[in-house]
Amino acid sequence: MGAQGCWAMVIILGLLLQPQFLSSQNLTCNQKDWTVLRYFMGNLTKTLEGWTTNSSADCCEWEGITCDPPSAGRVIKLELPNKRLSGKLSDSLSGLDQLKTLNLSHNFLKDSLPLSLFHMPNLEQLDLSYNDFSGLIPESINLPSIRSLNISANSLKGSLPSHICVNSTGIGFLSLAVNYFSGNISPGLGKCSSLEELYLGTNQLTGVVTEDIFQLQNLRRLGLQDNNLGGKLSPGIANLSNLVRLDISSNNFSGEIPDVFSELKRFQYLIANSNNFSGGIPSSLSNSPTVSLLNLRNNSLEGSIYLNCSAMVTLNSLDLATNKFTGPVPDNLPLCRQLQDVNLARNNFSGQIPESFNQFHSLSYLSLSNSSLHNLSSALQILQQCRNLTALVLTLNFPGETLPDDPNLHFEKLKVLVIASCQLRGSIPQWLSKISSLQLLDMSWNHLNGALPPWLGSYRELFYLDLSNNSFTGEIPKSLTELPSLIHGNISLEKPSPDFPFFMKRNESARGLQYNQIGSFPPTLELGHNFLSGPVWPEFGNLKKLIVFDLKFNNLSGPIPENLSEMSSLEILDLSHNDLTGTIPPSLESLSFLSIFNVAYNRLYGKIPSGGQFQTFPNSSFEGNNLCGDHRFSCQDNTSEHVSPKRSRRNKDIIIGMVVGIIFGTALLIGLMYLFVLRTHKRNEVDPEKEEPDTNDKNLEELSSRLVVLFQNWESYKELCIDDLLESTNNFDQANIIGCGGFGLVYRGTLPDGRKVAIKRLSGDCGQMDREFRAEVEALSRAQHPNLVHLQGYCMHKNDRLLIYSYMENGSLDYWLHEKVDGPSLLGWETRLKIAQGAARGLAYLHQSCEPHILHRDIKSSNILLDENFKAHLADFGLARLILPYDTHVTTDLVGTLGYIPPEYGQASVATYKGDVYSFGVVLLELLTGKRPMDMCKPKGTRDLISWVIRMKMENKESEVFDPFIYGKQHDKEMLRVLEIACLCLNESPKIRPTTQQLVYWLDKVTSLSSV
């Protein structure tokens, strides 16, 4: 055929194929599939954009739909993740018999999964994760083509569907995690011979791991964490020759870890913390050339640590903290060339930090706290040569040693240095001044002395300085008033490792030594409990980002500077137990976030400011001075104590003359009385019965002051007295402190019959006469509601006012959300919603039902207490009346805590009901996000929780604000509803905010997903 003939043939073929080409570009979906999709759409509460019920519409063009040209426009993919779909999943979807991919993840679909969904012959990928499906998995499953099945993060229950492998042997990915599956792991999963990833974590599984799981030779990742699995870890794990990651954390595994990991040639990650493993680290782990992360924290492992680091060439993170290891710190760790994070804290080591650590060039984070180490000088000499070290924690070691002053010490990249609670001696060494990148320095609870060096103020990034509980002398360096990070707030401290507890820090409350994460440290200057002298510099007012300023128990003198009112972020100011003089500057009333203020035991005089936060501070904050105030005692009685020097000299002669005259007159009067008694002695005998009533009255008054008044009908305590309370708290021992509020300390007490109570101690005279105090307390006792902490009784003895409350077994919501290490993971969404509903009911009662109505004025997570059933109880309501007797219950001077104060309080010093609602909205955000209202240690833009949440909401990123411990597990739509309620509470206009009655109604309806 010639060239022209060939071109003619091409043209003819092109014309013949053109219709087919055009039809492949403009497919019309199969009518049967269109009908199925219409039923699917009809079960949704929200119409999808672009989808229509018009029969002429081409469903192949709809969002999320993919059709297959060779099969006449049959639907093969339905992919609609993150579309906020809600409603039920239609049983008709099984009619899409050519469907290969179904992805409806991260939506709000609910109810049971259709049986027909598990009988689709061509389905290869099924992803229904992060919805709200409930019920059981069908016993009959026939998905012969399935390759990936993900139904995690729902509310499914019952037994694991181990029978899935009977007809689905080709499945490679199976995730059933974060549901409510319970019981034992039944045999059957071993038949999924192609399985590469199996996730069963965060369920309620019990018993042992069945052996057939260890027959999955293609398995690469196995997640069994957060269950109640127990027994010994089977050596059958050696059969998983392709295993890369194993997570069995937070279970009840016991016995020794099997020594079989040498069979796993690709193994990299072992996460086995929080079990009951004993024995040592198996040789196959300590010699593994592939392991990158080894987390065995919080077990009962013992013996010495041996890691063959010359073989462990990929080890990056090692956490062996909180075990029973003994012997020396392993000296060969530097041979692990990739090792960056090392946590060996809270073991039973002895000896010193090995000299070989001077070659530990990869090390970034090291914690050896509470490890019985000695020779700090050698330790620092060695560790300074770790050129990439950024965080060093050596707390509770080196008892009684001297802090070395070697000028050659130098830590080039160190950001965090903690050598606290070591009883160290010596002074602040010069070498510290060379750590230019230092951001957090804690040398508290030692015996350091000498003057504080001026160069402490030269750190560009330092935001946390704790030198408290030492023996420092001299003036506070004025240079500390120039710390840039506390002036401008450029704080960006990164956590050394995402999962490591940071270090143990001594706490003066009942909890003693606590774990702390870096993110929990606010900008702080802690210099209390020393022997510092001189003034409190006015220039401290420059530190506008400082939150904690603690100078208590020193010898500071001079006035309290008015400039301190410029420390606009200040939340804690403690100047107590010094030698300060003058008055309390009224300008301090402008510190809107100040929640703890203490100037007790100085030489202050004059009137206590009455505006701002000052109305909330207890009398104990001012005692030991010559201060006065309308709500405490009359200022008229104290004016003579502070006359001017000139007036004092002018009246000196007059005072002397008066004293001489009084002495002479008194002597004359005594003589005359003596003569009178002699003359009448024989005529009048003393009648002892005439003295008895006076004695009895005095004893009765003393007795009544010691008795405890109980409002409840406690038959066994008709004569409970102060001695019983003293005995129940071990004489108000510090170890029994369970809380510290704006009105005093709270102690745990156990009465003689074993009943537990909480006793709040209000020091001072509480600003009222005894009769008025009794009346006010008895009025508070009538505030009875299931969601309030009940006031059971009170006692007045000398200057003490004691309030007796019901004891709450589970402490505060703040403790569970922000302090307890595993608190957020244990506080599920159902419990959090229950707490929100209960707190709202308690607040509504105070606002609307209680007579008289009561403003709370300090709603926050630490004032929401939880009983043994996690039922919410509002605390500290109405206590302002005991301190401020002249306020009304309706509108009172503002109070509050940083992060909870509504914006209008910055413009007017009046608290309102809608202010309580705003604070409640902040608590709702805490429950949803698990974050504190303010965290100055977070990156800029995320420190203020409210602003961050509102911004994320405007960007349609609501799902990113939720606490990962609760999001996606079952109730995401309910969480979105509560988020909407919280935002209504946080409206800048008080008029738009809801009432507490509305809050109760909306929150109670959340579970039914009704509209707000």
Tab-separated table of N, CA and C in Angstrom, residues 919-969:
chain	number	residue	atom	x	y	z
A	919	SER	N	-16.672	32.541	81.421
A	919	SER	CA	-15.686	31.651	82.041
A	919	SER	C	-16.053	30.189	81.837
A	920	PHE	N	-17.361	29.911	81.879
A	920	PHE	CA	-17.808	28.535	81.634
A	920	PHE	C	-17.485	28.116	80.204
A	921	GLY	N	-17.590	29.041	79.261
A	921	GLY	CA	-17.222	28.737	77.879
A	921	GLY	C	-15.761	28.358	77.742
A	922	VAL	N	-14.899	29.002	78.538
A	922	VAL	CA	-13.480	28.646	78.521
A	922	VAL	C	-13.293	27.212	79.030
A	923	VAL	N	-14.026	26.850	80.084
A	923	VAL	CA	-13.951	25.484	80.600
A	923	VAL	C	-14.376	24.480	79.532
A	924	LEU	N	-15.411	24.811	78.768
A	924	LEU	CA	-15.838	23.920	77.679
A	924	LEU	C	-14.705	23.718	76.671
A	925	LEU	N	-13.973	24.789	76.362
A	925	LEU	CA	-12.839	24.650	75.447
A	925	LEU	C	-11.762	23.757	76.048
A	926	GLU	N	-11.528	23.866	77.348
A	926	GLU	CA	-10.553	22.981	77.998
A	926	GLU	C	-10.967	21.518	77.839
A	927	LEU	N	-12.255	21.252	78.040
A	927	LEU	CA	-12.741	19.870	77.910
A	927	LEU	C	-12.580	19.358	76.480
A	928	LEU	N	-12.791	20.232	75.505
A	928	LEU	CA	-12.719	19.824	74.102
A	928	LEU	C	-11.285	19.664	73.607
A	929	THR	N	-10.407	20.565	74.043
A	929	THR	CA	-9.046	20.590	73.490
A	929	THR	C	-8.012	19.926	74.371
A	930	GLY	N	-8.295	19.839	75.683
A	930	GLY	CA	-7.292	19.325	76.610
A	930	GLY	C	-6.188	20.316	76.884
A	931	LYS	N	-6.361	21.576	76.463
A	931	LYS	CA	-5.311	22.590	76.614
A	931	LYS	C	-5.699	23.595	77.690
A	932	ARG	N	-4.665	24.234	78.264
A	932	ARG	CA	-4.900	25.294	79.242
A	932	ARG	C	-5.361	26.567	78.522
A	933	PRO	N	-6.102	27.436	79.227
A	933	PRO	CA	-6.543	28.690	78.583
A	933	PRO	C	-5.387	29.568	78.135
A	934	MET	N	-4.300	29.563	78.907
A	934	MET	CA	-3.114	30.343	78.554
A	934	MET	C	-1.894	29.468	78.746
A	935	ASP	N	-1.018	29.475	77.748
A	935	ASP	CA	0.237	28.734	77.849
A	935	ASP	C	1.304	29.535	77.131
A	936	MET	N	2.046	30.344	77.907
A	936	MET	CA	3.027	31.239	77.321
A	936	MET	C	4.208	30.499	76.722
A	937	CYS	N	4.323	29.221	77.004
A	937	CYS	CA	5.452	28.466	76.474
A	937	CYS	C	5.163	27.885	75.099
A	938	LYS	N	3.954	28.064	74.626
A	938	LYS	CA	3.643	27.562	73.289
A	938	LYS	C	4.084	28.577	72.241
A	939	PRO	N	4.202	28.143	70.974
A	939	PRO	CA	4.594	29.071	69.919
A	939	PRO	C	3.599	30.209	69.807
A	940	LYS	N	4.101	31.330	69.326
A	940	LYS	CA	3.260	32.508	69.167
A	940	LYS	C	2.073	32.188	68.273
A	941	GLY	N	0.890	32.627	68.674
A	941	GLY	CA	-0.314	32.346	67.910
A	941	GLY	C	-1.140	31.215	68.465
A	942	THR	N	-0.556	30.444	69.386
A	942	THR	CA	-1.294	29.324	69.986
A	942	THR	C	-1.325	29.421	71.499
A	943	ARG	N	-0.799	30.509	72.063
A	943	ARG	CA	-0.727	30.617	73.524
A	943	ARG	C	-2.087	30.906	74.141
A	944	ASP	N	-2.903	31.719	73.454
A	944	ASP	CA	-4.233	32.059	73.933
A	944	ASP	C	-5.219	31.079	73.316
A	945	LEU	N	-5.772	30.202	74.135
A	945	LEU	CA	-6.631	29.126	73.643
A	945	LEU	C	-7.831	29.674	72.884
A	946	ILE	N	-8.471	30.712	73.408
A	946	ILE	CA	-9.693	31.230	72.790
A	946	ILE	C	-9.403	31.752	71.390
A	947	SER	N	-8.370	32.582	71.260
A	947	SER	CA	-8.044	33.149	69.947
A	947	SER	C	-7.683	32.052	68.955
A	948	TRP	N	-6.949	31.065	69.426
A	948	TRP	CA	-6.531	29.977	68.543
A	948	TRP	C	-7.728	29.176	68.047
A	949	VAL	N	-8.635	28.840	68.950
A	949	VAL	CA	-9.814	28.055	68.557
A	949	VAL	C	-10.668	28.839	67.569
A	950	ILE	N	-10.880	30.126	67.841
A	950	ILE	CA	-11.710	30.935	66.944
A	950	ILE	C	-11.072	31.032	65.560
A	951	ARG	N	-9.757	31.190	65.530
A	951	ARG	CA	-9.071	31.264	64.239
A	951	ARG	C	-9.192	29.946	63.473
A	952	MET	N	-8.995	28.831	64.161
A	952	MET	CA	-9.104	27.529	63.506
A	952	MET	C	-10.531	27.301	63.015
A	953	LYS	N	-11.496	27.777	63.754
A	953	LYS	CA	-12.893	27.615	63.347
A	953	LYS	C	-13.184	28.433	62.090
A	954	MET	N	-12.641	29.625	62.015
A	954	MET	CA	-12.843	30.460	60.829
A	954	MET	C	-12.194	29.834	59.602
A	955	GLU	N	-11.142	29.060	59.812
A	955	GLU	CA	-10.448	28.397	58.711
A	955	GLU	C	-11.010	27.007	58.427
A	956	ASN	N	-12.165	26.695	59.058
A	956	ASN	CA	-12.814	25.379	58.880
A	956	ASN	C	-11.891	24.232	59.269
A	957	LYS	N	-11.131	24.440	60.323
A	957	LYS	CA	-10.212	23.416	60.821
A	957	LYS	C	-10.611	22.977	62.229
A	958	GLU	N	-11.924	22.890	62.463
A	958	GLU	CA	-12.387	22.552	63.812
A	958	GLU	C	-11.817	21.234	64.303
A	959	SER	N	-11.679	20.275	63.398
A	959	SER	CA	-11.228	18.951	63.829
A	959	SER	C	-9.837	18.983	64.415
A	960	GLU	N	-9.053	20.019	64.089
A	960	GLU	CA	-7.677	20.093	64.568
A	960	GLU	C	-7.568	20.646	65.985
A	961	VAL	N	-8.653	21.194	66.517
A	961	VAL	CA	-8.584	21.748	67.868
A	961	VAL	C	-8.903	20.698	68.932
A	962	PHE	N	-9.526	19.592	68.530
A	962	PHE	CA	-9.989	18.627	69.523
A	962	PHE	C	-8.834	17.809	70.084
A	963	ASP	N	-8.965	17.476	71.352
A	963	ASP	CA	-7.996	16.625	72.031
A	963	ASP	C	-7.903	15.286	71.302
A	964	PRO	N	-6.709	14.876	70.871
A	964	PRO	CA	-6.595	13.600	70.144
A	964	PRO	C	-7.030	12.398	70.965
A	965	PHE	N	-7.089	12.537	72.293
A	965	PHE	CA	-7.528	11.422	73.119
A	965	PHE	C	-9.032	11.161	72.978
A	966	ILE	N	-9.763	12.151	72.468
A	966	ILE	CA	-11.216	11.955	72.350
A	966	ILE	C	-11.708	12.109	70.926
A	967	TYR	N	-10.968	12.826	70.074
A	967	TYR	CA	-11.470	13.069	68.721
A	967	TYR	C	-11.403	11.802	67.878
A	968	GLY	N	-12.436	11.595	67.110
A	968	GLY	CA	-12.468	10.481	66.185
A	968	GLY	C	-12.793	9.155	66.809
A	969	LYS	N	-13.094	9.157	68.114
A	969	LYS	CA	-13.336	7.870	68.754
A	969	LYS	C	-14.797	7.465	68.669
